[in-house]
XYZ file of C-alpha atoms in Angstrom:
148
model
C 115.097 95.404 99.453
C 111.550 94.636 98.310
C 110.154 97.001 100.922
C 112.229 99.887 99.597
C 111.126 99.283 96.009
C 107.485 99.027 97.072
C 107.785 102.272 99.054
C 109.188 104.096 96.045
C 106.379 102.691 93.883
C 103.748 104.095 96.240
C 105.335 107.535 96.196
C 105.462 107.514 92.402
C 101.800 106.443 92.095
C 100.701 109.129 94.565
C 102.693 111.766 92.710
C 101.267 110.711 89.342
C 97.707 110.788 90.713
C 98.259 114.246 92.200
C 99.911 115.761 89.132
C 97.132 114.506 86.860
C 94.604 116.858 88.506
C 93.828 119.412 85.779
C 95.329 122.838 86.439
C 91.920 124.481 85.895
C 90.514 122.314 88.734
C 93.379 123.261 91.086
C 92.867 126.952 90.260
C 89.097 126.755 90.831
C 89.750 125.108 94.205
C 92.248 127.820 95.187
C 89.722 130.559 94.334
C 86.944 128.891 96.343
C 89.128 127.932 99.331
C 92.020 130.434 99.403
C 92.992 129.638 103.024
C 93.526 125.912 102.387
C 97.156 124.918 101.851
C 97.064 121.096 102.031
C 94.744 119.149 99.723
C 94.414 115.465 98.897
C 92.956 114.909 95.428
C 91.108 111.865 94.183
C 89.383 111.084 90.907
C 85.722 110.720 91.973
C 84.460 109.454 88.594
C 85.039 110.058 84.860
C 84.080 113.739 85.042
C 84.738 114.801 88.660
C 87.627 115.405 91.040
C 87.272 115.369 94.826
C 89.454 117.443 97.132
C 89.779 116.474 100.794
C 91.063 119.114 103.190
C 90.626 120.678 106.634
C 89.432 124.105 107.714
C 89.674 124.886 111.440
C 90.324 121.177 112.156
C 87.069 120.147 110.397
C 87.368 117.668 107.509
C 85.784 118.779 104.233
C 85.414 117.384 100.751
C 84.676 119.403 97.628
C 83.894 118.171 94.136
C 84.812 119.885 90.869
C 84.149 118.954 87.254
C 87.072 118.539 84.841
C 86.526 122.127 83.614
C 86.863 123.504 87.177
C 83.121 123.933 87.840
C 82.430 123.543 91.556
C 79.711 120.996 92.336
C 79.517 120.417 96.077
C 81.218 120.870 99.434
C 80.459 118.568 102.370
C 81.514 118.327 105.984
C 80.371 116.398 109.036
C 78.617 118.100 111.914
C 77.739 116.838 115.357
C 74.101 115.777 115.769
C 73.781 118.504 118.440
C 74.724 121.125 115.820
C 71.854 120.254 113.456
C 69.454 123.262 113.360
C 66.114 123.063 115.174
C 64.078 123.293 111.915
C 65.827 120.190 110.609
C 65.394 118.336 113.916
C 61.672 119.203 113.991
C 61.230 117.859 110.459
C 63.135 114.729 111.386
C 61.009 114.118 114.494
C 57.715 114.597 112.641
C 58.688 112.536 109.563
C 60.724 109.843 111.321
C 59.420 109.527 114.904
C 61.674 107.570 117.237
C 64.735 107.734 114.981
C 68.032 109.072 116.289
C 70.814 110.755 114.317
C 73.924 108.601 113.968
C 75.809 110.840 111.527
C 75.130 114.256 110.049
C 76.693 116.123 107.134
C 76.059 119.506 105.618
C 76.158 119.522 101.832
C 76.410 122.850 100.027
C 75.630 122.769 96.298
C 74.665 125.254 93.607
C 71.048 124.398 94.505
C 71.396 125.237 98.210
C 72.320 123.744 101.562
C 71.185 120.250 102.483
C 71.516 118.030 105.512
C 72.430 114.410 104.840
C 71.591 112.333 107.893
C 72.072 108.712 108.844
C 69.318 107.890 111.319
C 68.290 104.723 113.102
C 65.559 103.223 115.227
C 66.286 99.745 116.538
C 67.481 97.714 113.552
C 66.078 100.154 110.995
C 68.575 102.527 109.468
C 67.797 105.264 106.948
C 69.761 107.836 105.014
C 67.747 111.008 104.539
C 68.350 114.335 102.837
C 66.547 117.387 104.177
C 66.777 120.883 102.691
C 67.496 123.959 104.818
C 63.725 124.610 105.166
C 63.107 121.155 106.660
C 61.618 119.446 103.599
C 62.579 115.769 103.191
C 64.017 115.384 99.685
C 65.262 111.798 99.742
C 65.199 108.782 101.979
C 66.863 105.444 101.503
C 66.690 102.367 103.688
C 70.004 100.898 104.798
C 70.651 97.511 106.323
C 73.070 97.439 109.229
C 76.225 95.546 108.357
C 75.813 93.201 111.365
C 72.580 91.887 109.847
C 74.346 90.801 106.662
C 76.280 88.013 108.388
C 73.321 85.561 108.463
C-alpha cells in the first residue's frame, strides 16, 4: 500500500513541476524548436527554466528566462566531431591534453565549445569560441583523487 501512495505522490509532484512552467516560456520553446514534441522541464534557478529534449537522437538542453527569452542551447558532440580550428587551438594552448567530453553551446553571443580535457591526473574545463580563442579555463580535480 505504501508503494502505491508513494507512486501517486511522485506523479503529482512531476505534474505540478511541469505545469508551473510559465506559458510564455513554453511558447518561446515551441517557436525555437517547432519539431520537438517531448520536453522535460526543470527550474534551473530563480530566473531560468531548462528544457531537455532530443533532436535526431541527440540530447539537447535549452535555457529560457521567465519572460521566455532564450539564453542558450547545448548538446554533446563526439571529440572526433570538434572542428579542426578548435582542435588546433587546443593543441597549441594545452599540449598533451586529450578531450574527454565536448559540448557545443549556442548563445546570443555566438557558438562556443565547452571541453573537458585531461593529461595524466590534470583535468581542465575550457571554453573556446568558434574562432579558436580560449575564453575560460578552470582546473578540475578528478573524483578519484578526493578519496585520500
